mmCIF file of C-alpha atoms in Angstrom:
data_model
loop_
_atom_site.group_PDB
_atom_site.id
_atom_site.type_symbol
_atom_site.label_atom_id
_atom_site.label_comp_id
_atom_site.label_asym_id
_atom_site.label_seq_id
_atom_site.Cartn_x
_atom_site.Cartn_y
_atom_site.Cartn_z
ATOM 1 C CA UNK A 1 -17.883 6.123 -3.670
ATOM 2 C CA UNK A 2 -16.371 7.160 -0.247
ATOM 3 C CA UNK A 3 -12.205 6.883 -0.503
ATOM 4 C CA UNK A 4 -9.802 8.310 1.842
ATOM 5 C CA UNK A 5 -8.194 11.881 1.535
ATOM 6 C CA UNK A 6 -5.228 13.304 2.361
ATOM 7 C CA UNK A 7 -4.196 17.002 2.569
ATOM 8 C CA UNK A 8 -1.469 18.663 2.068
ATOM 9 C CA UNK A 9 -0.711 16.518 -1.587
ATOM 10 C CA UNK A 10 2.938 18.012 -1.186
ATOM 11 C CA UNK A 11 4.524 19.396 1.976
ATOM 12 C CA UNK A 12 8.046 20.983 1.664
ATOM 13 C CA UNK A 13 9.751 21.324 5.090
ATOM 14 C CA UNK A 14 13.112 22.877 6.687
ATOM 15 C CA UNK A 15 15.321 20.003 8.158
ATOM 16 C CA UNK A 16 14.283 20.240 11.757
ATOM 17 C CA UNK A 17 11.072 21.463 11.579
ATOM 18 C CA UNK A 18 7.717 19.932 12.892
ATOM 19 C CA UNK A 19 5.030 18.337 10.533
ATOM 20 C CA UNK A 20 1.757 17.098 10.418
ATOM 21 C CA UNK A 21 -0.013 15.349 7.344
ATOM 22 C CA UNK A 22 -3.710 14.768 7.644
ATOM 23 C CA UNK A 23 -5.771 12.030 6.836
ATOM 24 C CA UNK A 24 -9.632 11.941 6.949
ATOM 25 C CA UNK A 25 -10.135 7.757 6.510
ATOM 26 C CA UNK A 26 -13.721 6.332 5.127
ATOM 27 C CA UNK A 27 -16.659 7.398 7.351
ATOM 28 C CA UNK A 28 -17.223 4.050 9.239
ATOM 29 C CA UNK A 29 -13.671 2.226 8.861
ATOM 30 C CA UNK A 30 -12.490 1.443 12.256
ATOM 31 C CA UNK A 31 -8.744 1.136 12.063
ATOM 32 C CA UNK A 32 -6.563 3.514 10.358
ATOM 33 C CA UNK A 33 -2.794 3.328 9.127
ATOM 34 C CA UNK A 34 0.298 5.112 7.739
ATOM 35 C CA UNK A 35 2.966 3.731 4.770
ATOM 36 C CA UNK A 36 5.719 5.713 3.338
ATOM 37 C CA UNK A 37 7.421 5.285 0.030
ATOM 38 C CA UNK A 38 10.469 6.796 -0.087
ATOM 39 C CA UNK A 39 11.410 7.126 -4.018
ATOM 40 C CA UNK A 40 12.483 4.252 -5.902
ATOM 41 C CA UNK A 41 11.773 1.909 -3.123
ATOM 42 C CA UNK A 42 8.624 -0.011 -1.681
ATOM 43 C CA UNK A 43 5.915 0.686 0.137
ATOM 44 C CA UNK A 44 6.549 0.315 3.928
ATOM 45 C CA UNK A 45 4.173 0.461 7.017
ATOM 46 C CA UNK A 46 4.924 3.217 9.657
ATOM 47 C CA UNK A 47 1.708 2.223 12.018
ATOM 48 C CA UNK A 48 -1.146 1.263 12.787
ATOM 49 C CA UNK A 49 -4.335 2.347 15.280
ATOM 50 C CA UNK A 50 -7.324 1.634 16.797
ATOM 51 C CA UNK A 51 -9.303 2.917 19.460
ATOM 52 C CA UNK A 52 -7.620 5.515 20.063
ATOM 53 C CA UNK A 53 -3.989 4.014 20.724
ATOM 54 C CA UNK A 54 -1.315 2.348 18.482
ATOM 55 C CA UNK A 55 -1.737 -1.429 17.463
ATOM 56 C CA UNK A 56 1.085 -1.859 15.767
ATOM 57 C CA UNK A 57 4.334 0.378 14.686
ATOM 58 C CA UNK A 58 7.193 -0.608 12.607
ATOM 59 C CA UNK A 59 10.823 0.364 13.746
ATOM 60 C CA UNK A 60 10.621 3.235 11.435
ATOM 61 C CA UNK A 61 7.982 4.956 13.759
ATOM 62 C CA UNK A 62 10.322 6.209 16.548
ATOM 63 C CA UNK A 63 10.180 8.839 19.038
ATOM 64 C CA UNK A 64 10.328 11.688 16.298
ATOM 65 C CA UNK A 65 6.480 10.030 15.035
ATOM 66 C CA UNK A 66 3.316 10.797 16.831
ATOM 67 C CA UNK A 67 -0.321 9.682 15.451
ATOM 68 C CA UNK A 68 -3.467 11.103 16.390
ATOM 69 C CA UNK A 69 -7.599 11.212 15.661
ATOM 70 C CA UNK A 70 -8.315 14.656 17.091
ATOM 71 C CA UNK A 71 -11.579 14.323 16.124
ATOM 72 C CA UNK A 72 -14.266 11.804 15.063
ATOM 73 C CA UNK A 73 -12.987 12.350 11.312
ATOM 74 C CA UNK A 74 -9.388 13.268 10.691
ATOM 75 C CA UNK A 75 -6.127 10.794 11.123
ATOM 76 C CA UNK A 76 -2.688 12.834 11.722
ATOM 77 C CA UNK A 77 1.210 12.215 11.644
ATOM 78 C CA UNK A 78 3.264 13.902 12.896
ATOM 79 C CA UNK A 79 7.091 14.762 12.784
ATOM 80 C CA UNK A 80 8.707 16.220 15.609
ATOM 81 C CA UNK A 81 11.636 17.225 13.812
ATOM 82 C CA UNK A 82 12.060 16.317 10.292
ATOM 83 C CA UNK A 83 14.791 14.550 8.460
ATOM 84 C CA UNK A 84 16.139 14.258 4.862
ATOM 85 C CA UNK A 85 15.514 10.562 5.200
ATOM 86 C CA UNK A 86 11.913 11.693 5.987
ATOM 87 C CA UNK A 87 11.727 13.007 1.899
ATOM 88 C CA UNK A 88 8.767 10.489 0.969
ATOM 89 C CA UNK A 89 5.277 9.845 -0.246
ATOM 90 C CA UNK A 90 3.070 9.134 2.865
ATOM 91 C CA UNK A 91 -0.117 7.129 2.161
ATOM 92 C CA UNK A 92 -2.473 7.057 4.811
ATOM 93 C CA UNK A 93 -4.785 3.761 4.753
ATOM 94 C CA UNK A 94 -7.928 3.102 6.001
ATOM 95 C CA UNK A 95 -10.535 -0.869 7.070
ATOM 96 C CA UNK A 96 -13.765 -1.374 8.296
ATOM 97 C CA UNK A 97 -12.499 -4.466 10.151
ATOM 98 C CA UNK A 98 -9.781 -6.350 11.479
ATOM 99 C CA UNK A 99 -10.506 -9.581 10.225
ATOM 100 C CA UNK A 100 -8.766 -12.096 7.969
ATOM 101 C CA UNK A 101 -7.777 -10.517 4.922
ATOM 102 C CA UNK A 102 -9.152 -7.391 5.358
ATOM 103 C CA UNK A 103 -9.152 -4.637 2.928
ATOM 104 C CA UNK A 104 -6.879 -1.382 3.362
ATOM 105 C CA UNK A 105 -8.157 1.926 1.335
ATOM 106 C CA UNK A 106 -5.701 4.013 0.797
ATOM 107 C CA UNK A 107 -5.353 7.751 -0.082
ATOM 108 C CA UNK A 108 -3.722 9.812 -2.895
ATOM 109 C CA UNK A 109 -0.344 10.167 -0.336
ATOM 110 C CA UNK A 110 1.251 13.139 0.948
ATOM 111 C CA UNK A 111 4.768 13.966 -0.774
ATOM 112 C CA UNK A 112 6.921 15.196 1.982
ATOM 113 C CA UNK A 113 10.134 17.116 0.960
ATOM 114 C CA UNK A 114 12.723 17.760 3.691
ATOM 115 C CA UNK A 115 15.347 20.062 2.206
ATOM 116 C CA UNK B 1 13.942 -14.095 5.539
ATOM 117 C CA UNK B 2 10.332 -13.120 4.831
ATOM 118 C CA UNK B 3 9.574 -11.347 2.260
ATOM 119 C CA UNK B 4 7.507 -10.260 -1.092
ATOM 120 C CA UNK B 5 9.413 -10.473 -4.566
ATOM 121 C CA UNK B 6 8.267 -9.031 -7.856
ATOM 122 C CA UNK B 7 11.311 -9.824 -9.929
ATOM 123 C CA UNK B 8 10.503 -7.588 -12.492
ATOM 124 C CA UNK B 9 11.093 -4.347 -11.918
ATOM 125 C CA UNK B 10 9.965 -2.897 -15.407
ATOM 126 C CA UNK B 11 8.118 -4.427 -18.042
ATOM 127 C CA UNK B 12 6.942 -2.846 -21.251
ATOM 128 C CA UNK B 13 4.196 -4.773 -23.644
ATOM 129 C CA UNK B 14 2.418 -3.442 -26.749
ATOM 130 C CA UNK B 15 -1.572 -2.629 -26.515
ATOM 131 C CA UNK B 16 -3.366 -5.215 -26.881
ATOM 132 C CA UNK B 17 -0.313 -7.913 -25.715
ATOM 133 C CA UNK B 18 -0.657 -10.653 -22.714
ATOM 134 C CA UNK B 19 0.720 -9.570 -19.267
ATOM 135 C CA UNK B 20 2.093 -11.505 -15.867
ATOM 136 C CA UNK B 21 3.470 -9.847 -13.479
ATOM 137 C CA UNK B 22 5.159 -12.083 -11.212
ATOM 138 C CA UNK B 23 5.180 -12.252 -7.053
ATOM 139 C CA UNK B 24 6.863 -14.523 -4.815
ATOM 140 C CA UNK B 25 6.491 -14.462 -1.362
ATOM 141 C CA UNK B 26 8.779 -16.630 1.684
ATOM 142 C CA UNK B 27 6.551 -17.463 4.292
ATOM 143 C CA UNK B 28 5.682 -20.490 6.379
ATOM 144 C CA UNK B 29 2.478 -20.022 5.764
ATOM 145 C CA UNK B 30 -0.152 -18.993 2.855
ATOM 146 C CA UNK B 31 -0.698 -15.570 3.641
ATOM 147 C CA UNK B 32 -3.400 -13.245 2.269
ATOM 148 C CA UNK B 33 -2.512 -12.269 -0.985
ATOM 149 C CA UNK B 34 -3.458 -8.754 -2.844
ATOM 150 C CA UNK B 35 -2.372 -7.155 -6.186
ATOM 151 C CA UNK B 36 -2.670 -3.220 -5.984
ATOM 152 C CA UNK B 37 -2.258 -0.662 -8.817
ATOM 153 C CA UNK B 38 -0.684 2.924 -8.561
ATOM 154 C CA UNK B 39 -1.037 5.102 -11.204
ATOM 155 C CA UNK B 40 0.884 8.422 -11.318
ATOM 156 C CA UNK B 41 0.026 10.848 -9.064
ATOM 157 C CA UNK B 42 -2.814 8.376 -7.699
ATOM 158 C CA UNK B 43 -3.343 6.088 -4.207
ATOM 159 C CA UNK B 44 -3.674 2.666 -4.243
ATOM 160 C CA UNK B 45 -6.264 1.040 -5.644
ATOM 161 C CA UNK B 46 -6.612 -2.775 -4.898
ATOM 162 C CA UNK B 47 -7.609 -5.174 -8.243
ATOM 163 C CA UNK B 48 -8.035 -8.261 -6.515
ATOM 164 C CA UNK B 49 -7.138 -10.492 -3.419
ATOM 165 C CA UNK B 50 -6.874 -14.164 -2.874
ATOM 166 C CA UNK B 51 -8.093 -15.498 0.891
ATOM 167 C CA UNK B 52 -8.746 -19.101 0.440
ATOM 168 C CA UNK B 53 -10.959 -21.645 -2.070
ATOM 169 C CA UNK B 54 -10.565 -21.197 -6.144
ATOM 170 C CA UNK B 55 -6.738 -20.302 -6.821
ATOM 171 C CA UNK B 56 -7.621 -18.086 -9.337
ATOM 172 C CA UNK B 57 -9.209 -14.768 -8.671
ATOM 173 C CA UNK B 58 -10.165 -12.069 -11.252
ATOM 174 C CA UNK B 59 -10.333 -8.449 -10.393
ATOM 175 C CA UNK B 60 -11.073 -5.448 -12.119
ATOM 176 C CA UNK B 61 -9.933 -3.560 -14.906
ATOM 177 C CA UNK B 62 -9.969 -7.322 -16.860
ATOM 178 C CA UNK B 63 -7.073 -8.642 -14.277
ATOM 179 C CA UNK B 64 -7.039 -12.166 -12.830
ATOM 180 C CA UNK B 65 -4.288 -13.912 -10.664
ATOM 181 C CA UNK B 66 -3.234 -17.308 -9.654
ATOM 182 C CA UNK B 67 -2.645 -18.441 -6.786
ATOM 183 C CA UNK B 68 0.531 -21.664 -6.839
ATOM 184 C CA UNK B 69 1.094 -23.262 -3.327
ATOM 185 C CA UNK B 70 3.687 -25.255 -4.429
ATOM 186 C CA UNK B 71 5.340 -22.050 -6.005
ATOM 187 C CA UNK B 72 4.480 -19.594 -3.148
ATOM 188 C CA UNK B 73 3.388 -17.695 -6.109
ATOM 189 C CA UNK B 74 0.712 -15.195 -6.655
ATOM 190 C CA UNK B 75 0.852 -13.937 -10.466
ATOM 191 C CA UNK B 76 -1.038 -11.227 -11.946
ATOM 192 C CA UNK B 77 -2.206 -11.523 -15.820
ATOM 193 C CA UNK B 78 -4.324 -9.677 -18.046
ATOM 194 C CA UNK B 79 -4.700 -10.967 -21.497
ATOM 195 C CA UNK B 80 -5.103 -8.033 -23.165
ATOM 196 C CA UNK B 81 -3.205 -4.967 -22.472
ATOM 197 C CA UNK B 82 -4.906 -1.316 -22.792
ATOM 198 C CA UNK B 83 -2.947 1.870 -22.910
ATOM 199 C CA UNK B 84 -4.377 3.087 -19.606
ATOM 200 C CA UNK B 85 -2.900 -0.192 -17.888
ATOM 201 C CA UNK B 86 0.226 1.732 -17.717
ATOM 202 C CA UNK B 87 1.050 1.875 -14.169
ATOM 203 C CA UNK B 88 2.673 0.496 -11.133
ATOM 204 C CA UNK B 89 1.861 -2.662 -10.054
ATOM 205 C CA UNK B 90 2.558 -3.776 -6.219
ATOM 206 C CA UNK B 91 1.741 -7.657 -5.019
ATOM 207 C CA UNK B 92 1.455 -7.448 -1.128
ATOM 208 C CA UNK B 93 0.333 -9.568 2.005
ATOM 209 C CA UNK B 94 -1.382 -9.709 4.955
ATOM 210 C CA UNK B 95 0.177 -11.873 7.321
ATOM 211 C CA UNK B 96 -2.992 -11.243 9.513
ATOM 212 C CA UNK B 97 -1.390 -8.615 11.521
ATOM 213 C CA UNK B 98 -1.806 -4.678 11.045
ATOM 214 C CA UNK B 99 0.324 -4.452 8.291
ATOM 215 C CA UNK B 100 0.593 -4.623 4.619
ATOM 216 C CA UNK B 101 3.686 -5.814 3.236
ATOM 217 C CA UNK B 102 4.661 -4.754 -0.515
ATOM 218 C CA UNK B 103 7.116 -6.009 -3.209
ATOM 219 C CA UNK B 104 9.451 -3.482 -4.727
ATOM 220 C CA UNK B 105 6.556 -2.958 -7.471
ATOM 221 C CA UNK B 106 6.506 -3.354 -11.056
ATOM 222 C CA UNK B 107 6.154 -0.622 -13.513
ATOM 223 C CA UNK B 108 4.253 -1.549 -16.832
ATOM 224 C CA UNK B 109 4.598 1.176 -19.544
ATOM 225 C CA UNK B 110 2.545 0.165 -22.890
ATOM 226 C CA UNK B 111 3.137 0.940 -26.113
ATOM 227 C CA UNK B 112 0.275 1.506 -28.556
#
């Protein structure tokens, strides 16, 4: 059954320092996102994309967050310069459509610890 | 505000007990509703979501959940609890934008 992955599964990181956690979504889903659950708390959306730009971002996804699809199969984040606030699971997520009540597949999440 | 609720954040039941888990949502309208299940170390796997028609929808893994209008309630239930049911438990909703949003979760440990 196809699912989406994620690599690293944990990522520990110097305060300050640049990130990227990758994604490779389901072969033919079209629109790709990224949550964060910081520990103890809920699941929150970062952002989302399609086509090749950003549909929709929370106010969590500032300046320091980039997304990209370098390629025809991998989904990034990236950190510019990484908080402690940033310590979190990251789940990337992954839907064949966009219509009503669509399905989101997510991955295993990448733990992030910023120390 | 809007949000999701799951009012419990930690429920234990005994193998082979019933099980709701309850969600609450404040919208002004019926949203798309989902019940997902996280199990340590795992992603998110979805057990069932509710779009329109029959208010009750079963899943997998045995689960089923009702959908209440009147309650803005979306309640998961299993009727018999196995040992590998121990997990957490998120009710989110799709307010037909590019976004999921989540309760706080629910964490279900079982006893045998």
């Amino acid at each position: 059954e196809p699912e989406v992955t994620q690599t690293p599964s944990h990522q520990v990181t110097q305060m300050g320092q640049e990130v990227i956690l990758r994604c490779v979504p389901i072969s033919n889903h079209l629109y790709f996102y990224w949550y964060r659950q910081i520990l103890g708390q809920k699941v929150e959306f970062l952002v989302s994309f399609y086509n090749n730009e950003i549909s929709e971002k929370s106010e969590i996804f500032d300046d320091q967050f980039s997304v990209e699809r370098p390629d025809g199969s991998n989904f990034t984040l990236k950190i510019r310069s990484t908080k402690l606030e940033d310590s979190a699971m990251y789940f990337c997520a992954s839907s064949e459509e966009r219509d009503r009540g669509r399905e989101q597949f997510f991955g295993p999440g990448t733990r992030l610890t910023v120390l | 505000a809007q949000s999701v609720t799951q009012p419990d954040i930690h429920i234990t039941v005994s193998e082979g007990a019933s099980l709701e888990l309850r969600c609450n949502y404040s919208y002004g309208a019926t949203p798309y509703l989902f019940w997902y299940v996280q199990s340590p170390g795992q992603g998110l796997q979805l057990l069932l979501k509710y779009f329109s028609g029959d208010t009750l929808v079963q899943g997998i893994k045995g689960f089923e959940a009702e959908f209440k209008r009147s309650q803005s309630s979306f309640n998961l239930r299993k009727p018999s609890v196995h040992w590998s049911d121990a997990a957490e438990y998120f009710c989110a909703v799709d307010l037909l934008t590019d976004k999921l949003i989540f309760g706080t979760g629910t964490r279900l440990q079982v006893f045998p």
